[in-house]
Amino acid sequence: SEYGVHWNFFFTLSFVEGFMVLWKGFKKHAPTRGLPIDLVVGTLIMASYQRFLTFGGGQDFVENGARSCSGDTYEGHMPRWMCDAFAANREGILGCVGYLSLRMISEDMSRYCLINGTKKGTTGRGLLLASVVTWTLHFVLTRGLGIPSSRRSTNASFVSWSLAHNVTLLLLFYKEMRGNDLPPIQDAVNQFGLAVFLASNILTGLVNLTVDTLHSSNFQAFCVLSVYLALVCGIALGLDVFGRGDRSSDRRIKIAD
């Protein structure tokens, strides 16, 4: 499964954002002096986690482990119910480490590419550099080291792909902007983020209930994803059209060229 028997991605979001609140409070009193501390710590977390997945049997446990602690004479170092809960939801629990790393690394990447880039007029160059670096890292991990991307374990290859994919999309959006206007779909998603998020989750549930995603061919997956994205984008644009009268006519943002 994706996150486990009982785990929900909202639990992951709560853990990651809760940790980040504490982490930002700590950084206020730490002598970081503008250093990319989020990038460094996030990378160290990811490296340690990937070491566990590769050499500590973590990846095999995530993919093939039992959903409960076996044996009637369990003699583990934690209560039996706790062991069963961990085994049943190991993807979601262990995946928090990978998503935390992703969140921390993206914090410094956004600061470098978008915040500082906007002030200095280097947004495009910063996004291009970040895209090249993350895609290079991804191919080194997947092709060079033979670590396939795994969303279930949220491993280093998955994290690098997520960063590369999103940075590349931001770069393409930036290059397509004309007159400082956002592309219509991105503007609609920004304006109605919660509604689009809920609609996309409902559509995801419908796909999981009607399609055997684990055994679908590449062609079937491509077709399902194409229809899914078309529906999500259509919903966003529809909300934008019907809600336009309730919003200010000025929908422009200022990004330095």
Tab-separated table of C-alpha atoms in Angstrom:
chain	number	residue	atom	x	y	z
A	1	SER	CA	0.000	0.000	0.000
A	2	GLU	CA	0.986	3.645	-0.216
A	3	TYR	CA	1.108	4.689	3.421
A	4	GLY	CA	0.006	1.628	5.372
A	5	VAL	CA	-3.202	0.219	6.822
A	6	HIS	CA	-4.281	3.108	9.050
A	7	TRP	CA	-1.896	5.895	8.112
A	8	ASN	CA	-3.062	8.958	6.221
A	9	PHE	CA	-0.898	11.517	4.485
A	10	PHE	CA	-2.369	14.209	6.718
A	11	PHE	CA	-0.531	12.514	9.594
A	12	THR	CA	2.687	12.934	7.628
A	13	LEU	CA	1.939	16.586	6.928
A	14	SER	CA	1.199	17.193	10.610
A	15	PHE	CA	4.476	15.600	11.671
A	16	VAL	CA	6.583	17.450	9.105
A	17	GLU	CA	5.042	20.875	9.686
A	18	GLY	CA	5.046	20.376	13.460
A	19	PHE	CA	8.743	19.561	13.358
A	20	MET	CA	9.422	22.581	11.132
A	21	VAL	CA	7.732	24.898	13.636
A	22	LEU	CA	10.068	23.631	16.357
A	23	TRP	CA	13.048	23.730	13.999
A	24	LYS	CA	12.422	27.344	12.976
A	25	GLY	CA	12.103	28.300	16.632
A	26	PHE	CA	15.467	26.668	17.285
A	27	LYS	CA	17.098	28.445	14.336
A	28	LYS	CA	16.091	31.844	15.698
A	29	HIS	CA	18.428	31.275	18.646
A	30	ALA	CA	21.169	29.445	16.719
A	31	PRO	CA	24.151	31.256	15.160
A	32	THR	CA	23.403	30.137	11.592
A	33	ARG	CA	24.410	33.510	10.067
A	34	GLY	CA	22.582	32.937	6.812
A	35	LEU	CA	24.121	29.511	6.235
A	36	PRO	CA	22.028	26.922	4.312
A	37	ILE	CA	21.435	24.981	7.507
A	38	ASP	CA	18.146	23.492	6.256
A	39	LEU	CA	19.881	22.101	3.175
A	40	VAL	CA	22.736	20.646	5.214
A	41	VAL	CA	20.565	19.040	7.897
A	42	GLY	CA	18.016	17.780	5.359
A	43	THR	CA	20.778	16.190	3.295
A	44	LEU	CA	22.294	14.522	6.374
A	45	ILE	CA	18.891	13.159	7.373
A	46	MET	CA	18.314	11.800	3.867
A	47	ALA	CA	21.789	10.251	3.656
A	48	SER	CA	21.344	8.490	7.015
A	49	TYR	CA	17.866	7.294	6.071
A	50	GLN	CA	19.028	5.982	2.683
A	51	ARG	CA	21.865	4.135	4.386
A	52	PHE	CA	19.293	2.408	6.588
A	53	LEU	CA	17.120	1.565	3.580
A	54	THR	CA	20.009	0.180	1.506
A	55	PHE	CA	22.276	-1.492	4.053
A	56	GLY	CA	19.986	-1.948	7.051
A	57	GLY	CA	17.217	-3.888	5.314
A	58	GLY	CA	14.808	-0.964	5.484
A	59	GLN	CA	13.704	-1.055	1.846
A	60	ASP	CA	12.975	-4.781	1.968
A	61	PHE	CA	11.051	-4.312	5.215
A	62	VAL	CA	8.932	-1.554	3.691
A	63	GLU	CA	8.127	-3.554	0.563
A	64	ASN	CA	7.856	-7.125	1.892
A	65	GLY	CA	7.505	-6.982	5.672
A	66	ALA	CA	4.545	-8.530	7.508
A	67	ARG	CA	1.642	-6.369	8.656
A	68	SER	CA	1.918	-7.638	12.225
A	69	CYS	CA	4.622	-8.892	14.562
A	70	SER	CA	4.740	-12.648	14.004
A	71	GLY	CA	4.589	-15.317	16.644
A	72	ASP	CA	2.425	-15.828	19.711
A	73	THR	CA	5.492	-15.572	21.928
A	74	TYR	CA	6.531	-12.080	20.916
A	75	GLU	CA	9.552	-10.930	22.918
A	76	GLY	CA	10.340	-7.557	21.373
A	77	HIS	CA	11.530	-4.406	23.134
A	78	MET	CA	8.191	-2.609	22.719
A	79	PRO	CA	4.584	-3.546	23.544
A	80	ARG	CA	3.026	-5.977	21.077
A	81	TRP	CA	0.310	-3.505	20.052
A	82	MET	CA	2.911	-0.861	19.306
A	83	CYS	CA	4.933	-3.293	17.195
A	84	ASP	CA	1.793	-4.302	15.276
A	85	ALA	CA	0.855	-0.651	14.672
A	86	PHE	CA	4.344	0.133	13.378
A	87	ALA	CA	4.402	-2.897	11.083
A	88	ALA	CA	0.945	-2.093	9.713
A	89	ASN	CA	1.843	1.526	8.959
A	90	ARG	CA	5.568	1.310	8.293
A	91	GLU	CA	5.376	3.137	4.934
A	92	GLY	CA	3.747	6.202	6.462
A	93	ILE	CA	5.853	6.256	9.624
A	94	LEU	CA	9.225	5.737	7.950
A	95	GLY	CA	8.209	7.964	5.047
A	96	CYS	CA	8.013	10.899	7.471
A	97	VAL	CA	11.815	10.906	7.487
A	98	GLY	CA	12.016	11.276	3.715
A	99	TYR	CA	9.319	13.955	3.565
A	100	LEU	CA	10.996	15.874	6.372
A	101	SER	CA	14.230	15.827	4.403
A	102	LEU	CA	12.354	16.969	1.288
A	103	ARG	CA	10.732	19.808	3.227
A	104	MET	CA	14.004	21.048	4.712
A	105	ILE	CA	15.948	20.919	1.447
A	106	SER	CA	13.167	22.699	-0.443
A	107	GLU	CA	13.174	25.439	2.205
A	108	ASP	CA	16.687	26.536	1.287
A	109	MET	CA	16.157	25.922	-2.431
A	110	SER	CA	13.142	28.240	-2.468
A	111	ARG	CA	15.080	30.838	-0.490
A	112	TYR	CA	17.933	30.742	-2.981
A	113	CYS	CA	15.931	30.480	-6.204
A	114	LEU	CA	12.819	32.541	-5.478
A	115	ILE	CA	13.261	34.906	-2.531
A	116	ASN	CA	16.882	35.932	-3.068
A	117	GLY	CA	16.547	35.452	-6.824
A	118	THR	CA	13.646	37.915	-6.980
A	119	LYS	CA	15.648	40.520	-5.077
A	120	LYS	CA	18.747	40.101	-7.250
A	121	GLY	CA	16.999	39.444	-10.556
A	122	THR	CA	18.445	35.926	-10.853
A	123	THR	CA	15.289	33.828	-10.485
A	124	GLY	CA	15.613	32.170	-13.889
A	125	ARG	CA	19.283	31.305	-13.467
A	126	GLY	CA	18.699	29.997	-9.960
A	127	LEU	CA	15.854	27.720	-11.076
A	128	LEU	CA	17.883	26.483	-14.039
A	129	LEU	CA	20.865	25.648	-11.834
A	130	ALA	CA	18.671	23.903	-9.258
A	131	SER	CA	16.970	21.905	-12.014
A	132	VAL	CA	20.282	20.737	-13.497
A	133	VAL	CA	21.696	19.797	-10.086
A	134	THR	CA	18.628	17.863	-8.913
A	135	TRP	CA	18.168	15.967	-12.183
A	136	THR	CA	21.876	15.087	-12.191
A	137	LEU	CA	21.593	13.836	-8.618
A	138	HIS	CA	18.522	11.800	-9.513
A	139	PHE	CA	20.217	10.050	-12.429
A	140	VAL	CA	23.316	9.370	-10.345
A	141	LEU	CA	21.161	7.706	-7.687
A	142	THR	CA	18.968	5.720	-10.082
A	143	ARG	CA	21.360	4.844	-12.911
A	144	GLY	CA	24.725	5.071	-11.196
A	145	LEU	CA	23.921	3.581	-7.806
A	146	GLY	CA	20.913	1.516	-8.889
A	147	ILE	CA	18.474	2.934	-6.329
A	148	PRO	CA	15.007	2.994	-7.930
A	149	SER	CA	12.553	5.683	-6.838
A	150	SER	CA	10.169	4.457	-4.169
A	151	ARG	CA	7.296	6.534	-2.899
A	152	ARG	CA	6.476	3.858	-0.326
A	153	SER	CA	9.797	4.355	1.438
A	154	THR	CA	10.302	7.978	0.277
A	155	ASN	CA	13.936	7.189	-0.475
A	156	ALA	CA	16.670	9.470	-1.807
A	157	SER	CA	15.786	8.783	-5.448
A	158	PHE	CA	12.155	9.735	-4.846
A	159	VAL	CA	13.130	12.898	-2.971
A	160	SER	CA	15.577	13.955	-5.708
A	161	TRP	CA	12.933	13.271	-8.379
A	162	SER	CA	10.343	15.326	-6.457
A	163	LEU	CA	12.744	18.247	-6.166
A	164	ALA	CA	13.834	18.033	-9.818
A	165	HIS	CA	10.282	17.691	-11.116
A	166	ASN	CA	8.907	20.643	-9.150
A	167	VAL	CA	11.866	22.937	-9.786
A	168	THR	CA	11.641	22.202	-13.522
A	169	LEU	CA	7.930	23.041	-13.534
A	170	LEU	CA	8.642	26.323	-11.748
A	171	LEU	CA	11.334	27.075	-14.332
A	172	LEU	CA	8.933	26.382	-17.209
A	173	PHE	CA	6.237	28.541	-15.628
A	174	TYR	CA	8.758	31.324	-15.128
A	175	LYS	CA	9.889	31.145	-18.759
A	176	GLU	CA	6.285	31.148	-20.010
A	177	MET	CA	5.256	34.220	-18.031
A	178	ARG	CA	4.447	37.216	-20.203
A	179	GLY	CA	3.961	40.661	-18.762
A	180	ASN	CA	4.316	39.237	-15.247
A	181	ASP	CA	1.051	37.298	-15.648
A	182	LEU	CA	0.849	33.809	-14.218
A	183	PRO	CA	-0.285	31.013	-16.559
A	184	PRO	CA	-4.080	30.609	-16.172
A	185	ILE	CA	-3.919	27.116	-14.660
A	186	GLN	CA	-1.288	28.051	-12.083
A	187	ASP	CA	-3.188	31.189	-11.157
A	188	ALA	CA	-6.416	29.213	-10.756
A	189	VAL	CA	-4.720	26.610	-8.532
A	190	ASN	CA	-3.155	29.380	-6.432
A	191	GLN	CA	-6.512	31.089	-5.975
A	192	PHE	CA	-8.491	27.929	-5.153
A	193	GLY	CA	-5.804	25.717	-3.623
A	194	LEU	CA	-7.969	24.061	-0.955
A	195	ALA	CA	-10.862	23.282	-3.304
A	196	VAL	CA	-8.528	21.885	-5.963
A	197	PHE	CA	-6.682	19.847	-3.328
A	198	LEU	CA	-9.927	18.311	-2.034
A	199	ALA	CA	-11.165	17.599	-5.564
A	200	SER	CA	-7.877	15.929	-6.518
A	201	ASN	CA	-8.032	13.756	-3.399
A	202	ILE	CA	-11.569	12.653	-4.233
A	203	LEU	CA	-10.468	11.797	-7.771
A	204	THR	CA	-7.488	9.882	-6.373
A	205	GLY	CA	-9.848	7.848	-4.212
A	206	LEU	CA	-12.067	7.090	-7.214
A	207	VAL	CA	-9.035	5.898	-9.182
A	208	ASN	CA	-7.904	3.639	-6.336
A	209	LEU	CA	-11.399	2.138	-6.039
A	210	THR	CA	-11.884	1.499	-9.757
A	211	VAL	CA	-8.386	0.765	-11.110
A	212	ASP	CA	-5.884	-1.903	-10.091
A	213	THR	CA	-3.034	0.597	-10.033
A	214	LEU	CA	-0.409	-1.851	-8.748
A	215	HIS	CA	-0.784	-4.091	-11.807
A	216	SER	CA	-1.556	-1.502	-14.507
A	217	SER	CA	0.619	-1.287	-17.598
A	218	ASN	CA	2.571	1.853	-18.465
A	219	PHE	CA	0.033	2.718	-21.156
A	220	GLN	CA	-2.907	2.331	-18.759
A	221	ALA	CA	-1.125	4.425	-16.156
A	222	PHE	CA	-0.407	7.138	-18.709
A	223	CYS	CA	-4.056	7.240	-19.795
A	224	VAL	CA	-5.339	7.367	-16.214
A	225	LEU	CA	-2.905	10.136	-15.264
A	226	SER	CA	-3.761	12.137	-18.395
A	227	VAL	CA	-7.493	12.005	-17.662
A	228	TYR	CA	-6.856	12.714	-13.978
A	229	LEU	CA	-4.732	15.807	-14.690
A	230	ALA	CA	-7.210	17.049	-17.297
A	231	LEU	CA	-10.040	16.810	-14.749
A	232	VAL	CA	-8.054	18.528	-12.004
A	233	CYS	CA	-7.021	21.353	-14.341
A	234	GLY	CA	-10.588	21.624	-15.649
A	235	ILE	CA	-11.941	21.924	-12.104
A	236	ALA	CA	-9.383	24.623	-11.276
A	237	LEU	CA	-10.198	26.619	-14.418
A	238	GLY	CA	-13.934	26.175	-13.815
A	239	LEU	CA	-13.612	27.541	-10.288
A	240	ASP	CA	-11.576	30.410	-11.672
A	241	VAL	CA	-14.243	31.304	-14.240
A	242	PHE	CA	-17.160	31.174	-11.785
A	243	GLY	CA	-15.247	32.841	-8.964
A	244	ARG	CA	-13.640	35.593	-11.002
A	245	GLY	CA	-16.336	38.109	-10.224
A	246	ASP	CA	-15.668	37.823	-6.496
A	247	ARG	CA	-11.967	38.587	-6.789
A	248	SER	CA	-9.915	41.602	-7.576
A	249	SER	CA	-9.227	42.092	-11.264
A	250	ASP	CA	-5.526	42.551	-10.586
A	251	ARG	CA	-3.983	39.070	-10.517
A	252	ARG	CA	-0.436	40.038	-11.327
A	253	ILE	CA	2.701	39.236	-9.409
A	254	LYS	CA	6.031	40.979	-9.501
A	255	ILE	CA	8.986	38.767	-10.284
A	256	ALA	CA	12.238	40.361	-11.288
A	257	ASP	CA	13.391	39.473	-14.753
